[in-house]
mmCIF file of C-alpha atoms (C1' of nucleotides) in Angstrom:
data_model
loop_
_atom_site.group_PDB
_atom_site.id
_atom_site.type_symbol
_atom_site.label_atom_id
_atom_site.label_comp_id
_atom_site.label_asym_id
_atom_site.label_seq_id
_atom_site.Cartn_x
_atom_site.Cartn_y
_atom_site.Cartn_z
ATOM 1 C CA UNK A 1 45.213 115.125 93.681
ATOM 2 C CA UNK A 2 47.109 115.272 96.663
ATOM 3 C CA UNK A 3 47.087 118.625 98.353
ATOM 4 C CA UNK A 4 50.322 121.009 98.249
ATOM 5 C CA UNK A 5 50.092 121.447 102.099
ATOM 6 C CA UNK A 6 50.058 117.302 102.837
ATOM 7 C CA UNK A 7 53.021 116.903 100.469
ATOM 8 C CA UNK A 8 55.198 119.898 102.043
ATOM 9 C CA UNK A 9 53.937 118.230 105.852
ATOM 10 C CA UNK A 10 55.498 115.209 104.861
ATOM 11 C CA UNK A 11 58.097 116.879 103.355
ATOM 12 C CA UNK A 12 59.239 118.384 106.540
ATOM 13 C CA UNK A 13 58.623 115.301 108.818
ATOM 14 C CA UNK A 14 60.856 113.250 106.761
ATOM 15 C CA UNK A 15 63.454 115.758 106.854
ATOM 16 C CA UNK A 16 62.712 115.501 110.839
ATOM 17 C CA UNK A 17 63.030 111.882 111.348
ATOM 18 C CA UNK A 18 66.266 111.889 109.100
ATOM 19 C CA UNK A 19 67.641 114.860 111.333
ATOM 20 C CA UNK A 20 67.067 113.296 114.348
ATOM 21 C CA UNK A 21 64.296 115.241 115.600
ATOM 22 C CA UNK A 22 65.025 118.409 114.831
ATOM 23 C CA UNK A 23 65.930 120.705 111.807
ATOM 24 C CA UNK A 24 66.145 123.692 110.776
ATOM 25 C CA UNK A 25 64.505 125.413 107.595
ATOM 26 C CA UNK A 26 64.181 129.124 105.699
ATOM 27 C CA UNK A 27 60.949 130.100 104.743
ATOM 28 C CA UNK A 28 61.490 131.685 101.483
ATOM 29 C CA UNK A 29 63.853 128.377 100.092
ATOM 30 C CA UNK A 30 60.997 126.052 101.197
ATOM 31 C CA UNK A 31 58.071 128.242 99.330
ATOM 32 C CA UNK A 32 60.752 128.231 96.423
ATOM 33 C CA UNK A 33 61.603 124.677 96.457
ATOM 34 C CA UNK A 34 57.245 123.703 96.749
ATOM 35 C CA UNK A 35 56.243 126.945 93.817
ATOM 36 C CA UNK A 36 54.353 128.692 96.691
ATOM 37 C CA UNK A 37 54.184 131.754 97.988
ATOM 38 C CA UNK A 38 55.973 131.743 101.444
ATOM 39 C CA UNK A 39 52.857 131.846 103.719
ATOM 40 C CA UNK A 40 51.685 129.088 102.827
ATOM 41 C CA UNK A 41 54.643 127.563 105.061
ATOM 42 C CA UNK A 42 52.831 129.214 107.582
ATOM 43 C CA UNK A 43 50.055 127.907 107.187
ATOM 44 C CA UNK A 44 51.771 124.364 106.642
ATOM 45 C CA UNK A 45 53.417 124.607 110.157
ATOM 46 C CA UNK A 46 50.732 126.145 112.123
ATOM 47 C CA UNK A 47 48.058 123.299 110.935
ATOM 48 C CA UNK A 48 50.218 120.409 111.063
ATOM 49 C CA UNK A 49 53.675 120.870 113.559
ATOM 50 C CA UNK A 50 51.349 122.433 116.578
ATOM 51 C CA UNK A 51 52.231 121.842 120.126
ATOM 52 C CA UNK A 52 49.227 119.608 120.668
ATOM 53 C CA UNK A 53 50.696 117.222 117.711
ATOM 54 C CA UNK A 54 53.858 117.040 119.459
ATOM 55 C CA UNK A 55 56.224 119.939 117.977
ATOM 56 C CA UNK A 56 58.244 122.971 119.060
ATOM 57 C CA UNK A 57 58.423 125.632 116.418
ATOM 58 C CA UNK A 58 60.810 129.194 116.852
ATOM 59 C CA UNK A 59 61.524 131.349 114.315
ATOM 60 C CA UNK A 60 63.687 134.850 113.768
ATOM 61 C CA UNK A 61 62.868 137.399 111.417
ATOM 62 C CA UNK A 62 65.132 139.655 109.409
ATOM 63 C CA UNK A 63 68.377 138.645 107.969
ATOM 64 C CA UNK A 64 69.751 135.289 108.092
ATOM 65 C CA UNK A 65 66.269 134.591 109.595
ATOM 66 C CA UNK A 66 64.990 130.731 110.378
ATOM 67 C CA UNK A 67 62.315 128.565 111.457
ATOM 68 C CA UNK A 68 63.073 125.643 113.398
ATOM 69 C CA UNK A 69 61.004 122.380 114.284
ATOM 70 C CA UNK A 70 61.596 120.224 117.018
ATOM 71 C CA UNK A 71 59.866 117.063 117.485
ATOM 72 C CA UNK A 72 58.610 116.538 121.543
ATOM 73 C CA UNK A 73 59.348 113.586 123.545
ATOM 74 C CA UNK A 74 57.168 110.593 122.934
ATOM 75 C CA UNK A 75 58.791 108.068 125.653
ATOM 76 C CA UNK A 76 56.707 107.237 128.244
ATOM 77 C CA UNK A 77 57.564 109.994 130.747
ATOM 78 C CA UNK A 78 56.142 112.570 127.774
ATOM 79 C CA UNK A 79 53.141 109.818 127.741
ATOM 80 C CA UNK A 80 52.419 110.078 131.242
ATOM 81 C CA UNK A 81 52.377 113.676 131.174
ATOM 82 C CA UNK A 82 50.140 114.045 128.350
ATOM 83 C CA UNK A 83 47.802 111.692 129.614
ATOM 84 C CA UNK A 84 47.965 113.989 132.529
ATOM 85 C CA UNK A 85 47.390 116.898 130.499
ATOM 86 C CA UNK A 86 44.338 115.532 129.156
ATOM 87 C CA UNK A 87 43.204 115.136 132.713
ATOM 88 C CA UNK A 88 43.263 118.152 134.008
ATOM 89 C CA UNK A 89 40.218 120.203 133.139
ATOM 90 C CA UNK A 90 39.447 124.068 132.141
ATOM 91 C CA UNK A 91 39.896 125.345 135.803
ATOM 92 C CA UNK A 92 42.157 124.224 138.873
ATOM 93 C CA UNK A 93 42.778 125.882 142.197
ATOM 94 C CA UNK A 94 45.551 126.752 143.758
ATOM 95 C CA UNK A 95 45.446 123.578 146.305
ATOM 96 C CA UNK A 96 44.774 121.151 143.650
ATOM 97 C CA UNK A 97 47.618 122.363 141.017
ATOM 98 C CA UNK A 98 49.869 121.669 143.690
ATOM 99 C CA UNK A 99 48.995 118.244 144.577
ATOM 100 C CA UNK A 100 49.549 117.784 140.676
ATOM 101 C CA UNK A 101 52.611 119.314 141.182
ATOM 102 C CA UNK A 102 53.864 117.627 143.989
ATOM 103 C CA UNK A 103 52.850 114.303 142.517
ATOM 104 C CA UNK A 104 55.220 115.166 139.505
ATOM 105 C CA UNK A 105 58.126 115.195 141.726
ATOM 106 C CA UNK A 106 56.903 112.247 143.587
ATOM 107 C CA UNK A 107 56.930 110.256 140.115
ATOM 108 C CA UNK A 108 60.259 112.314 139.044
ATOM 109 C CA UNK A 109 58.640 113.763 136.048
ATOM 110 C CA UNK A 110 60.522 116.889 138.020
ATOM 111 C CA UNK A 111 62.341 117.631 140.265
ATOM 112 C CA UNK A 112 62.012 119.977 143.132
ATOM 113 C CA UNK A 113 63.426 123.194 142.071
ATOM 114 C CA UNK A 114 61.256 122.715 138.741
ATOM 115 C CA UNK A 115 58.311 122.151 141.215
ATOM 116 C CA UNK A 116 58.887 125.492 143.273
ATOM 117 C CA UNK A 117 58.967 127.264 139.509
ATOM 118 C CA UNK A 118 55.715 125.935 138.564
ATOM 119 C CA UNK A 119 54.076 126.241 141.679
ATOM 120 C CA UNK A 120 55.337 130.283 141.991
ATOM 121 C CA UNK A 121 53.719 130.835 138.405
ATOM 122 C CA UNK A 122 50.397 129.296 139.287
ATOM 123 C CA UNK A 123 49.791 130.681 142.802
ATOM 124 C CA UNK A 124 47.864 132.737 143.585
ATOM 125 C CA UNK A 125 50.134 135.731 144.497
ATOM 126 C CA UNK A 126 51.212 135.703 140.347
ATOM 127 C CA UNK A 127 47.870 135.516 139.349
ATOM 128 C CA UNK A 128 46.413 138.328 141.478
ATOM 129 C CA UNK A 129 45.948 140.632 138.856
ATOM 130 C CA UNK A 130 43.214 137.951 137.055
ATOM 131 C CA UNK A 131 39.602 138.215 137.997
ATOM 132 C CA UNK A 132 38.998 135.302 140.535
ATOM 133 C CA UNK A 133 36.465 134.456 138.474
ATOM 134 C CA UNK A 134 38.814 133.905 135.369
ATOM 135 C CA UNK A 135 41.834 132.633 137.744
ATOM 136 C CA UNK A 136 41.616 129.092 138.222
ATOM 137 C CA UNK A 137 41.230 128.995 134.174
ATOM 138 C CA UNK A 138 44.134 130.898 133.747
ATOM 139 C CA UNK A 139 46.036 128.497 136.050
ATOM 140 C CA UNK A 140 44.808 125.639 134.345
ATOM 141 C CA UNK A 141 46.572 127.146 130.945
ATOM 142 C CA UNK A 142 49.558 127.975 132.335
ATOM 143 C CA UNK A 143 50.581 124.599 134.319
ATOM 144 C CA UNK A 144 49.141 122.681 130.819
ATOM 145 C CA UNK A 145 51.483 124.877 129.086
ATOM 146 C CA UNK A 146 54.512 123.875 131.251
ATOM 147 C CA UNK A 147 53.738 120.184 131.693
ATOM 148 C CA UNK A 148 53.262 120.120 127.507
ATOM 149 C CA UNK A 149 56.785 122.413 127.489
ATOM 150 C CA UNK A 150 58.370 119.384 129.689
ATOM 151 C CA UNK A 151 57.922 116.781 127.023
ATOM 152 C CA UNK A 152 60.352 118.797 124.589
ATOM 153 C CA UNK A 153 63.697 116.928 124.184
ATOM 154 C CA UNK R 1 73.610 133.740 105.872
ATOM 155 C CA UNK R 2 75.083 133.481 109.002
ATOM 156 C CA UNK R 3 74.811 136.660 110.972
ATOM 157 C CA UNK R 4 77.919 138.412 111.599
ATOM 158 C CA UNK R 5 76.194 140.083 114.568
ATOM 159 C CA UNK R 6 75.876 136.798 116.265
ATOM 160 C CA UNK R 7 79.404 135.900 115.305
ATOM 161 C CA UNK R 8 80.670 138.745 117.212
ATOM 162 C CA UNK R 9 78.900 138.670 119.953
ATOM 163 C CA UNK R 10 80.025 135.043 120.838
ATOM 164 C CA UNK R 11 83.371 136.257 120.168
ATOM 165 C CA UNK R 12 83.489 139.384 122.813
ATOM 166 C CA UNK R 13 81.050 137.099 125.177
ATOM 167 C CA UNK R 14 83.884 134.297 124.711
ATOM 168 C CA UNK R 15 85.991 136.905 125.916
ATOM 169 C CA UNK R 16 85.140 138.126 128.693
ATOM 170 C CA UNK R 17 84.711 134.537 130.254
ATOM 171 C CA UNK R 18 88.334 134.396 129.637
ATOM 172 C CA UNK R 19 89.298 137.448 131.086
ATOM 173 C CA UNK R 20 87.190 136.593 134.155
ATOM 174 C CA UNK R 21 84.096 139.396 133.044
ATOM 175 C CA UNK R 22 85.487 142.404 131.983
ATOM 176 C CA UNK R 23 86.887 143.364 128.863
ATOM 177 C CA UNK R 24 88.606 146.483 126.749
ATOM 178 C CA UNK R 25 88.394 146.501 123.003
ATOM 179 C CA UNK R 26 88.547 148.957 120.472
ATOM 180 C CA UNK R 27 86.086 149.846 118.194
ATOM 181 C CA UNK R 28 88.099 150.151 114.833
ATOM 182 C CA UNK R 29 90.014 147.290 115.112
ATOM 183 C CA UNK R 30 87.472 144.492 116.206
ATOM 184 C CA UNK R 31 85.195 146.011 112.867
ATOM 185 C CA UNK R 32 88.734 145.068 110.934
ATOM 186 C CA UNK R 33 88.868 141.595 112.414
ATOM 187 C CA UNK R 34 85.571 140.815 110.991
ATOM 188 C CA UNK R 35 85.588 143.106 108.279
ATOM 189 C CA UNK R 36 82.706 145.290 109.302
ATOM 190 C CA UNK R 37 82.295 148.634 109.562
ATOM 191 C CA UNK R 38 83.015 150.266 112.986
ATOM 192 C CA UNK R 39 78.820 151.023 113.718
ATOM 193 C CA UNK R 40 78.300 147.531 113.104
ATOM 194 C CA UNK R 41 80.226 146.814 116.852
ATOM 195 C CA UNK R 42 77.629 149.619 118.063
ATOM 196 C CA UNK R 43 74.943 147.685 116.884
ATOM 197 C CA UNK R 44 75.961 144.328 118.416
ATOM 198 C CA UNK R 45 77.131 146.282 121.762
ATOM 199 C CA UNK R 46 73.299 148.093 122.065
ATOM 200 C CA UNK R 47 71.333 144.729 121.069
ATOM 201 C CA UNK R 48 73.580 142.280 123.163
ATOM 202 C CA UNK R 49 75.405 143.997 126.241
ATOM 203 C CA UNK R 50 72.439 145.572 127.603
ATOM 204 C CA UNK R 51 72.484 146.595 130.901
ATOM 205 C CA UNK R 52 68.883 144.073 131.094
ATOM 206 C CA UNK R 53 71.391 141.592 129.931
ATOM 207 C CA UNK R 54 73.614 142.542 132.989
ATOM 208 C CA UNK R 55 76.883 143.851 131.453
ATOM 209 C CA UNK R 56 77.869 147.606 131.616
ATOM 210 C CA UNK R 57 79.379 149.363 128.476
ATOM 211 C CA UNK R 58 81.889 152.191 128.840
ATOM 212 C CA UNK R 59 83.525 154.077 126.388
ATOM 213 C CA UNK R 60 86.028 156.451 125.612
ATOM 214 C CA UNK R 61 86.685 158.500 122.067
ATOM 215 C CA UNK R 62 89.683 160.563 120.655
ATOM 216 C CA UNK R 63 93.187 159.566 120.580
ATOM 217 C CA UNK R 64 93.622 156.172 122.313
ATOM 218 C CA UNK R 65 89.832 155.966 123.265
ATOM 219 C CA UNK R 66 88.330 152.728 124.080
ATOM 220 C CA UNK R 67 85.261 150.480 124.580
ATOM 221 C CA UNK R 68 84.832 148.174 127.702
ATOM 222 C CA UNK R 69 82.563 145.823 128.535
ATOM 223 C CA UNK R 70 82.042 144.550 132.176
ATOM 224 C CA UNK R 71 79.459 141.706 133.141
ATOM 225 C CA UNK R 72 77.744 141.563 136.499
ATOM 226 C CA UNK R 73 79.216 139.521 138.729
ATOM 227 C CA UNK R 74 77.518 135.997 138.465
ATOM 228 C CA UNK R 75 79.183 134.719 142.091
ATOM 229 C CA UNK R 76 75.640 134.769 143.433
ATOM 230 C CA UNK R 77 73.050 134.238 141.789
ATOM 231 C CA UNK R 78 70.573 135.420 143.670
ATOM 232 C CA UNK R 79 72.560 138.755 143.551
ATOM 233 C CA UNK R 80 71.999 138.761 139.886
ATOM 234 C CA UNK R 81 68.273 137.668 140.152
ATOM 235 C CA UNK R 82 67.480 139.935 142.168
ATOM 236 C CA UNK R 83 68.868 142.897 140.165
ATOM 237 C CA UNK R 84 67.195 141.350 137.461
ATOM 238 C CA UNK R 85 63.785 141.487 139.469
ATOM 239 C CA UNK R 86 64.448 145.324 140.302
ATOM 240 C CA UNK R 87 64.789 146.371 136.976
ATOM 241 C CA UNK R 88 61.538 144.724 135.523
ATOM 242 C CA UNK R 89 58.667 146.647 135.488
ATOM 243 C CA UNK R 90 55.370 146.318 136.462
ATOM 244 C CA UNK R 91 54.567 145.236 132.605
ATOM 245 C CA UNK R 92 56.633 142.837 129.883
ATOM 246 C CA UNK R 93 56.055 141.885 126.684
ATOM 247 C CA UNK R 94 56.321 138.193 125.795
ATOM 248 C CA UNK R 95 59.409 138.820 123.653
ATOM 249 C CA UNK R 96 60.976 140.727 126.460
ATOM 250 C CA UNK R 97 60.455 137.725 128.750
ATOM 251 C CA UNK R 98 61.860 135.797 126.409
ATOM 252 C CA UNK R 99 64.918 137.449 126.203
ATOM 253 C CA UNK R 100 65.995 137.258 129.745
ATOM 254 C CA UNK R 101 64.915 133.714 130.549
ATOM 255 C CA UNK R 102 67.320 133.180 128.039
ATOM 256 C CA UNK R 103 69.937 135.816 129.135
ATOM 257 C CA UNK R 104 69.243 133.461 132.627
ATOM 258 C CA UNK R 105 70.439 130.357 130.709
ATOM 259 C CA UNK R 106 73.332 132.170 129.507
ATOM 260 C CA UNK R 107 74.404 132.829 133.169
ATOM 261 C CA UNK R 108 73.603 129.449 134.303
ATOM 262 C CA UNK R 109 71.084 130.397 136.836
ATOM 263 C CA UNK R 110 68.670 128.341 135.256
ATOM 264 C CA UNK R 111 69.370 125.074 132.747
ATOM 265 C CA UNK R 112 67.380 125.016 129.688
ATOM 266 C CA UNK R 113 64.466 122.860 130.427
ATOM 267 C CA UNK R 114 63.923 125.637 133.562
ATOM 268 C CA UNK R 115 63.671 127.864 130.547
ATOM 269 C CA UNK R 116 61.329 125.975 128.769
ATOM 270 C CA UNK R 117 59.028 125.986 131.586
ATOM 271 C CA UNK R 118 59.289 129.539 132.923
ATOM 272 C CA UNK R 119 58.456 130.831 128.381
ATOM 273 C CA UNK R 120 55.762 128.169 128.674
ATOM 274 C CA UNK R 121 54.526 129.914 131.746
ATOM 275 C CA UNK R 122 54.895 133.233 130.546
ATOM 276 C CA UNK R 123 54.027 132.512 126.717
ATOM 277 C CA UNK R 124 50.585 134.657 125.381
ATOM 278 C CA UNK R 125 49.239 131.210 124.331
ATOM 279 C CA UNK R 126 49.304 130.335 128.495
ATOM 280 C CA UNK R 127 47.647 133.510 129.059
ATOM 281 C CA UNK R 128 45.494 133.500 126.200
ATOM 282 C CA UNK R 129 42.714 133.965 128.564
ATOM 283 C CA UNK R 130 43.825 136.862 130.165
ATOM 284 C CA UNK R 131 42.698 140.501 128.463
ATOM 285 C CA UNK R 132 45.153 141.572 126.173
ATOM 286 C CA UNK R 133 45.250 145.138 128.360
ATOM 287 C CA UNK R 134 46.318 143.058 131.433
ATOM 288 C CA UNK R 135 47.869 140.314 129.865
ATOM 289 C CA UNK R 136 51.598 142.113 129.954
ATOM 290 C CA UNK R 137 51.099 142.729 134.253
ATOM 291 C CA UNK R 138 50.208 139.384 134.514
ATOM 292 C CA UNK R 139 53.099 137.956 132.486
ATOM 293 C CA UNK R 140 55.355 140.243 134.648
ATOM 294 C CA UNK R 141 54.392 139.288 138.133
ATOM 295 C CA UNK R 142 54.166 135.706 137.125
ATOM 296 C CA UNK R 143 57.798 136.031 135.470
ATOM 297 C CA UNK R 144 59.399 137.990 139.106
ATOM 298 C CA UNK R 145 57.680 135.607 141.029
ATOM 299 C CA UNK R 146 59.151 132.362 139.622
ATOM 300 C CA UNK R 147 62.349 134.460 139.729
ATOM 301 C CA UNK R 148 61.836 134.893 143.411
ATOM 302 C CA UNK R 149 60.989 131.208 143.864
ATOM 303 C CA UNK R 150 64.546 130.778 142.885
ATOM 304 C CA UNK R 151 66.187 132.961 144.721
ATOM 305 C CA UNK R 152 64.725 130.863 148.023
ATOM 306 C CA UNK R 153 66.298 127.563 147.287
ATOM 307 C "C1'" DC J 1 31.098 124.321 103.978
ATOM 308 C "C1'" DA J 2 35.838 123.438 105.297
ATOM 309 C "C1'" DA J 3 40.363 123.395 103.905
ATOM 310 C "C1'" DT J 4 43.668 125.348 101.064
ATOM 311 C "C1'" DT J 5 46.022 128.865 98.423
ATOM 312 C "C1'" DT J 6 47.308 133.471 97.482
ATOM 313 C "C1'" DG J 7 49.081 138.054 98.019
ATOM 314 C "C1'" DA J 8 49.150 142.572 100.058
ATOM 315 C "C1'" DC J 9 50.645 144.527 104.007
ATOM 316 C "C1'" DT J 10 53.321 144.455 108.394
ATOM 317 C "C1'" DA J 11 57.087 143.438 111.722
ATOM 318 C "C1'" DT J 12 61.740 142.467 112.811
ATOM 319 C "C1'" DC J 13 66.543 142.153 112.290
ATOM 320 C "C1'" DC J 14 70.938 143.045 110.173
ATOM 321 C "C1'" DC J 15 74.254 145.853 107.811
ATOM 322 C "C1'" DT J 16 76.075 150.118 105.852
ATOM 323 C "C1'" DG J 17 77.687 154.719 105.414
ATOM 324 C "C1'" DA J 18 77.431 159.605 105.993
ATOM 325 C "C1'" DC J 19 77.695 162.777 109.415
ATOM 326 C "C1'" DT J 20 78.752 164.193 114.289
ATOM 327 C "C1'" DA J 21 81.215 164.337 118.839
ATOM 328 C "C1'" DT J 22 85.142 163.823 121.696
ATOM 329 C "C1'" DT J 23 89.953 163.388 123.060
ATOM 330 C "C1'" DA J 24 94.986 163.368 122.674
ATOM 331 C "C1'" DT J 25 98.845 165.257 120.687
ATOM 332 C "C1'" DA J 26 101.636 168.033 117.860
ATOM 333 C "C1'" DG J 27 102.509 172.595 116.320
ATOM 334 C "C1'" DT J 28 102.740 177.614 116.980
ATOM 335 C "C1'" DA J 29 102.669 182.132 118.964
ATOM 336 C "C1'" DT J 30 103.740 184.821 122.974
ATOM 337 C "C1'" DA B 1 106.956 177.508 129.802
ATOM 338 C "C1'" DT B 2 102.062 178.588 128.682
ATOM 339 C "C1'" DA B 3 98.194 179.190 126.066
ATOM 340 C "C1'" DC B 4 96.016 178.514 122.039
ATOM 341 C "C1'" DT B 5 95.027 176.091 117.669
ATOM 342 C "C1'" DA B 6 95.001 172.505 114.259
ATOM 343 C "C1'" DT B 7 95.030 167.804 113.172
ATOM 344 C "C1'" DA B 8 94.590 163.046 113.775
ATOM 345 C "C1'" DA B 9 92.458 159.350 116.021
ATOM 346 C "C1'" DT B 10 89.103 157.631 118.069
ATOM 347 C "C1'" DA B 11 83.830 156.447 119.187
ATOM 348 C "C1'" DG B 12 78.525 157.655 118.603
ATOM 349 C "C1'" DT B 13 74.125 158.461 116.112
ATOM 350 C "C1'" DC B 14 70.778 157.845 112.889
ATOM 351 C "C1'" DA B 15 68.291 156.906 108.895
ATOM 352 C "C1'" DG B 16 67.799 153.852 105.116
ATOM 353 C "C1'" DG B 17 68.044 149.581 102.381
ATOM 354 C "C1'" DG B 18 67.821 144.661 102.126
ATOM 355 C "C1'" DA B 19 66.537 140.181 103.947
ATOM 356 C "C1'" DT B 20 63.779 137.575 106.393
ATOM 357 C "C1'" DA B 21 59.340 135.851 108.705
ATOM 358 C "C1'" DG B 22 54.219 136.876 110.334
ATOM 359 C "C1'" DT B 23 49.277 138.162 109.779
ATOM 360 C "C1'" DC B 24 44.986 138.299 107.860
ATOM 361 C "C1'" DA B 25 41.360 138.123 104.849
ATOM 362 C "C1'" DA B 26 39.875 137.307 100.145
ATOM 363 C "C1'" DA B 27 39.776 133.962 96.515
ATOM 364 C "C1'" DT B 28 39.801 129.266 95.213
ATOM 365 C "C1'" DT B 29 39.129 124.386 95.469
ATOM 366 C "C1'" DG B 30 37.151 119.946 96.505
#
DNA sequence: CAATTTGACTATCCCTGACTATTATAGTAT
DNA sequence: ATACTATAATAGTCAGGGATAGTCAAATTG
């Protein structure tokens, strides 16, 4: 029997690839529409539409609330970078995460104003509040977050 | 449901652009145009024209009283940054963050894939590793220096 | 055991209305 | 005319209800 969770997941990503990439969807209608209760959609969307499987979720609470789903980039510029991604390991120095960075603009995966962003939140000067010890892993999370935040549409 | 609130804020924010940033409305009659009641143009005005957001709110009651709405003048943007670094604290929470990278979109300092990387940068997943106690002074001196990065070019 | 399902509790946001505060103006007494 | 008072015409505050979505851990399933 197939499982309530698989059949809302494809569910949504039908509704995605018909909407172009990108839709948006009330929590409560969905749960009502699949005879669950509404966390479950939760639980759908944080096991299935997660940034490392190539979505973009946002949501609002309260009236007129809303989750959306956007679906990332999966051209060749969002390949390179997530082969890059993969590269990079748990820890990186200041020096090396901006010979990364500088590379990106060398292969105009950015350009230079979106290098002097990344490189301010990654230096060392931001970070100076984080143990050295725990630093360079703290770096290595942030620029992974903004490389995989680059491959959204 | 559509919110209302939303509704009107575009409308005043569409507004002032026309009226080159500074506006005079009142009260009673803008809650009639959208068939609200009158506290329901307090509650946009407190959530949306913050002075974080840059605009400053007068008012005036009694016969012939008055609301007006000026925004800060976006000329230079490094003006505006810079006010902007001023009046953040020493701490932010992510939501806060959130709120004026996107108030920064709204006065075209930044475009929206700037955005994307400066919430990626400051998002509690990047700085998952950080202690929960310090994670807010992190997020805040990583947030004012990309800000300052910007201010440079 | 791992994944799924459920539901109780929490958090956030919007909208409303009753009550309060302030100001201008008209009316009145001197 | 001047001073005072009453009334009308504004705007402000605040607490509460309704409408969403989020979290977390227990129960269930395969």
């Amino acid at each position: 029997m197939a499982r309530l969770s698989d059949i809302i997941e494809g569910f949504l990503k039908a509704m995605i690839n018909d909407m172009d990439g990108y839709i948006e969807i009330q929590r409560n209608e969905l749960a009502n529409r699949f005879k669950c209760v509404p966390s479950q959609i939760n639980y759908v969307i944080s096991t299935r539409f997660t940034n490392e499987k190539g979505y973009y979720v946002e949501s609002r609470r309260g009236g007129g609330g809303y989750i959306t789903i956007r679906r990332l980039n999966t051209d060749s510029a969002g390949d390179y970078i997530m082969h890059i991604i993969t590269s990079i390991g748990d820890k990186i120095t200041q020096h090396s995460c901006e010979v990364f960075i500088n590379n990106f603009v060398d292969y105009d995966v950015i350009d230079s104003r979106e290098a002097m962003l990344m490189k301010a939140a990654t230096s060392d000067k931001a970070l100076v509040e984080v143990s050295p010890e725990k630093r360079d892993d703290v770096r290595a999370m942030i620029l992974k977050n903004m490389l995989t935040s680059l491959t959204v549409i």
